[in-house]
């Protein structure tokens, strides 16, 4: 139940090294909620963590000051077995006004983003890069600009299920869901609802073994 406003870097940060550092619980914090508050970094940053959960947080106003790696609502970098949100609707995070991605997952494996409500992300609502066995399930994503609601670049065994993705008419988003260069595994895009997208509803590029149903 921490309240964090006006920081010079990420509001909450936890890092480990291989095999050391994990099972952190980031639960029910209020980040960037005061009027005029600016988080000059990520709302929550977890690096090289094993396990862990980020749930029931309200995260706003992650702002890009130096690079895009410091402007997402939640950023998982090289984590394994981490969940953002959870199986219950009440486990989800509410993330808005991120200067980069609502949730960013880069490298690592066995990470999940589920039951989150994400709005007004400058680039992508949920983005995964070079990550394996990623589950993007049951999220509600609105008004993501530039790339769209869900973006995946590289990795294997990607599951994008039951998400609701929509944008305002002024959004320049390229796709509701975009999957590029996923090289193997069992990949699925299923039971999503995508509406009001400037470009493609679902866009799959240079990807192997994927079911869109």
Short mmCIF file of C-alpha atoms in Angstrom, two decimals:
data_model
loop_
_atom_site.label_atom_id
_atom_site.label_comp_id
_atom_site.label_asym_id
_atom_site.label_seq_id
_atom_site.Cartn_x
_atom_site.Cartn_y
_atom_site.Cartn_z
CA UNK A 1 0.00 0.00 0.00
CA UNK A 2 2.85 2.36 -0.82
CA UNK A 3 2.16 5.67 -2.54
CA UNK A 4 4.96 6.87 -4.80
CA UNK A 5 5.02 10.13 -6.78
CA UNK A 6 7.59 12.31 -8.57
CA UNK A 7 10.64 10.08 -8.87
CA UNK A 8 13.90 10.59 -10.80
CA UNK A 9 13.94 6.94 -11.91
CA UNK A 10 11.69 3.88 -11.65
CA UNK A 11 9.20 3.95 -8.78
CA UNK A 12 9.87 0.34 -7.72
CA UNK A 13 13.00 -1.54 -8.84
CA UNK A 14 14.24 -5.03 -7.98
CA UNK A 15 17.18 -6.78 -9.65
CA UNK A 16 18.99 -10.07 -9.14
CA UNK A 17 21.63 -12.18 -10.83
CA UNK A 18 21.34 -15.68 -12.24
CA UNK A 19 19.68 -17.86 -9.61
CA UNK A 20 19.75 -15.13 -6.95
CA UNK A 21 16.83 -12.79 -6.42
CA UNK A 22 13.24 -13.75 -6.94
CA UNK A 23 9.72 -14.37 -5.66
CA UNK A 24 9.15 -10.68 -5.08
CA UNK A 25 5.56 -9.58 -4.55
CA UNK A 26 4.67 -6.06 -5.73
CA UNK A 27 1.07 -5.67 -4.60
CA UNK A 28 -1.44 -2.85 -4.17
CA UNK A 29 0.82 0.17 -4.66
CA UNK A 30 -0.23 3.57 -6.01
CA UNK A 31 2.36 4.94 -8.42
CA UNK A 32 2.13 8.33 -10.09
CA UNK A 33 -1.43 8.95 -8.94
CA UNK A 34 -1.26 12.51 -7.64
CA UNK A 35 -2.19 15.28 -10.06
CA UNK A 36 0.94 16.41 -11.87
CA UNK A 37 3.02 13.47 -10.66
CA UNK A 38 5.81 12.29 -13.01
CA UNK A 39 7.65 8.97 -12.74
CA UNK A 40 10.91 9.55 -14.63
CA UNK A 41 11.38 5.87 -15.38
CA UNK A 42 9.33 2.67 -15.25
CA UNK A 43 6.50 2.25 -12.80
CA UNK A 44 7.86 -1.17 -11.77
CA UNK A 45 11.15 -2.63 -13.04
CA UNK A 46 12.17 -6.24 -12.36
CA UNK A 47 15.53 -7.40 -13.72
CA UNK A 48 16.91 -10.97 -13.73
CA UNK A 49 14.27 -12.14 -11.25
CA UNK A 50 13.19 -15.75 -10.73
CA UNK A 51 9.51 -15.94 -9.94
CA UNK A 52 7.56 -13.02 -8.59
CA UNK A 53 4.19 -11.33 -8.99
CA UNK A 54 3.15 -7.77 -9.82
CA UNK A 55 -0.57 -7.37 -9.08
CA UNK A 56 -3.31 -4.95 -8.00
CA UNK A 57 -1.15 -1.86 -8.58
CA UNK A 58 -2.32 1.45 -10.02
CA UNK A 59 0.46 2.83 -12.22
CA UNK A 60 0.37 6.12 -14.14
CA UNK A 61 2.65 8.62 -15.83
CA UNK A 62 5.82 6.60 -16.53
CA UNK A 63 7.76 9.19 -18.52
CA UNK A 64 10.55 8.85 -21.09
CA UNK A 65 13.45 11.02 -20.01
CA UNK A 66 16.52 9.21 -21.37
CA UNK A 67 15.56 6.04 -23.29
CA UNK A 68 12.51 3.92 -23.99
CA UNK A 69 13.82 1.35 -21.48
CA UNK A 70 12.75 3.78 -18.75
CA UNK A 71 9.20 4.62 -19.68
CA UNK A 72 6.94 1.54 -19.29
CA UNK A 73 4.30 0.87 -16.65
CA UNK A 74 5.83 -2.53 -15.83
CA UNK A 75 9.11 -3.72 -17.36
CA UNK A 76 10.37 -7.30 -16.96
CA UNK A 77 13.97 -7.65 -18.15
CA UNK A 78 15.44 -11.15 -18.21
CA UNK A 79 12.94 -12.52 -15.70
CA UNK A 80 11.76 -16.12 -15.43
CA UNK A 81 8.38 -17.25 -14.15
CA UNK A 82 7.01 -13.79 -13.33
CA UNK A 83 3.32 -12.87 -13.48
CA UNK A 84 1.96 -9.38 -14.09
CA UNK A 85 -1.65 -9.52 -12.92
CA UNK A 86 -3.06 -12.96 -12.18
CA UNK A 87 -5.76 -15.56 -12.74
CA UNK A 88 -8.48 -13.48 -11.04
CA UNK A 89 -9.90 -10.30 -12.52
CA UNK A 90 -9.13 -8.56 -9.22
CA UNK A 91 -5.42 -9.45 -9.58
CA UNK A 92 -4.96 -7.14 -12.54
CA UNK A 93 -2.97 -3.92 -12.58
CA UNK A 94 -4.42 -0.67 -13.89
CA UNK A 95 -1.78 1.02 -16.04
CA UNK A 96 -2.25 4.28 -17.93
CA UNK A 97 -0.30 7.06 -19.62
CA UNK A 98 2.97 5.19 -20.18
CA UNK A 99 5.42 7.00 -22.43
CA UNK A 100 6.52 3.67 -23.95
CA UNK A 101 4.79 0.31 -23.28
CA UNK A 102 2.11 -0.50 -20.73
CA UNK A 103 3.85 -3.83 -20.00
CA UNK A 104 7.20 -4.71 -21.55
CA UNK A 105 8.73 -8.21 -21.38
CA UNK A 106 12.25 -8.53 -22.77
CA UNK A 107 14.21 -11.80 -22.78
CA UNK A 108 13.58 -14.44 -20.13
CA UNK A 109 10.96 -17.19 -20.16
CA UNK A 110 7.67 -18.40 -18.66
CA UNK A 111 6.29 -14.92 -18.02
CA UNK A 112 2.59 -14.02 -17.97
CA UNK A 113 0.57 -10.81 -18.36
CA UNK A 114 -3.04 -11.49 -17.40
CA UNK A 115 -6.17 -9.54 -16.47
CA UNK A 116 -4.54 -6.12 -16.70
CA UNK A 117 -6.29 -2.92 -17.78
CA UNK A 118 -3.99 -0.77 -19.91
CA UNK A 119 -4.76 2.55 -21.57
CA UNK A 120 -2.98 5.37 -23.37
CA UNK A 121 0.41 3.75 -24.01
CA UNK A 122 2.58 5.68 -26.45
CA UNK A 123 3.94 2.57 -28.22
CA UNK A 124 2.32 -0.79 -27.32
CA UNK A 125 -0.09 -1.94 -24.63
CA UNK A 126 1.82 -5.20 -24.03
CA UNK A 127 5.14 -5.91 -25.76
CA UNK A 128 7.28 -9.07 -25.69
CA UNK A 129 10.74 -9.31 -27.25
CA UNK A 130 13.03 -12.36 -27.44
CA UNK A 131 11.06 -14.14 -24.71
CA UNK A 132 9.96 -17.79 -24.63
CA UNK A 133 6.70 -19.27 -23.35
CA UNK A 134 4.91 -15.97 -22.90
CA UNK A 135 1.21 -15.84 -21.99
CA UNK A 136 -0.73 -12.67 -22.78
CA UNK A 137 -4.24 -13.48 -21.58
CA UNK A 138 -7.46 -11.70 -20.64
CA UNK A 139 -6.17 -8.12 -20.81
CA UNK A 140 -8.19 -5.03 -21.70
CA UNK A 141 -6.08 -2.65 -23.81
CA UNK A 142 -7.27 0.70 -25.16
CA UNK A 143 -5.72 3.61 -27.04
CA UNK A 144 -2.22 2.27 -27.69
CA UNK A 145 -0.49 4.39 -30.28
CA UNK A 146 2.27 3.66 -32.85
CA UNK A 147 2.45 -0.19 -32.84
CA UNK A 148 -0.86 -1.22 -31.27
CA UNK A 149 -2.40 -3.34 -28.52
CA UNK A 150 -0.09 -6.39 -28.39
CA UNK A 151 3.30 -6.62 -30.07
CA UNK A 152 5.63 -9.64 -30.13
CA UNK A 153 9.12 -9.71 -31.68
CA UNK A 154 11.05 -12.97 -31.59
CA UNK A 155 10.91 -15.76 -29.04
CA UNK A 156 9.05 -19.07 -29.08
CA UNK A 157 5.74 -20.47 -27.78
CA UNK A 158 3.67 -17.31 -27.58
CA UNK A 159 0.04 -17.46 -26.42
CA UNK A 160 -2.25 -14.44 -26.98
CA UNK A 161 -5.73 -15.33 -25.72
CA UNK A 162 -9.03 -13.60 -24.86
CA UNK A 163 -7.75 -10.02 -24.95
CA UNK A 164 -9.96 -7.03 -25.74
CA UNK A 165 -8.16 -4.40 -27.82
CA UNK A 166 -9.61 -1.14 -29.11
CA UNK A 167 -8.43 2.34 -30.02
CA UNK A 168 -9.80 5.82 -30.50
CA UNK A 169 -10.32 7.00 -34.10
CA UNK A 170 -7.28 9.32 -33.82
CA UNK A 171 -4.84 6.53 -32.94
CA UNK A 172 -2.07 5.79 -35.46
CA UNK A 173 -1.60 2.19 -34.31
CA UNK A 174 -0.35 -0.20 -36.99
CA UNK A 175 -2.10 -3.35 -35.70
CA UNK A 176 -4.31 -4.62 -32.93
CA UNK A 177 -2.01 -7.65 -32.54
CA UNK A 178 1.33 -7.95 -34.31
CA UNK A 179 3.60 -11.02 -34.16
CA UNK A 180 6.97 -10.94 -35.95
CA UNK A 181 9.86 -13.39 -36.22
CA UNK A 182 8.60 -15.92 -33.69
CA UNK A 183 10.79 -18.84 -34.67
CA UNK A 184 9.22 -21.96 -33.20
CA UNK A 185 7.21 -23.67 -30.53
CA UNK A 186 3.41 -23.83 -30.34
CA UNK A 187 2.06 -20.33 -30.95
CA UNK A 188 -1.59 -19.26 -30.68
CA UNK A 189 -3.67 -16.15 -31.25
CA UNK A 190 -7.21 -17.07 -30.18
CA UNK A 191 -10.51 -15.67 -28.90
CA UNK A 192 -9.43 -12.02 -28.93
CA UNK A 193 -11.73 -9.08 -29.69
CA UNK A 194 -10.05 -6.35 -31.76
CA UNK A 195 -11.84 -3.19 -32.90
CA UNK A 196 -11.26 0.38 -34.16
CA UNK A 197 -7.70 -0.17 -35.38
CA UNK A 198 -6.11 2.17 -37.92
CA UNK A 199 -4.17 -0.66 -39.58
CA UNK A 200 -4.42 -4.47 -39.39
CA UNK A 201 -6.54 -6.29 -36.83
CA UNK A 202 -3.99 -9.14 -36.57
CA UNK A 203 -0.67 -8.98 -38.42
CA UNK A 204 1.68 -12.02 -38.50
CA UNK A 205 5.12 -11.71 -40.10
CA UNK A 206 7.93 -14.24 -40.61
CA UNK A 207 6.56 -16.53 -37.91
CA UNK A 208 6.52 -20.35 -37.75
CA UNK A 209 3.83 -22.71 -36.45
CA UNK A 210 1.12 -20.32 -35.41
CA UNK A 211 -2.64 -20.88 -35.06
CA UNK A 212 -4.97 -17.93 -35.46
CA UNK A 213 -8.45 -19.11 -34.49
#
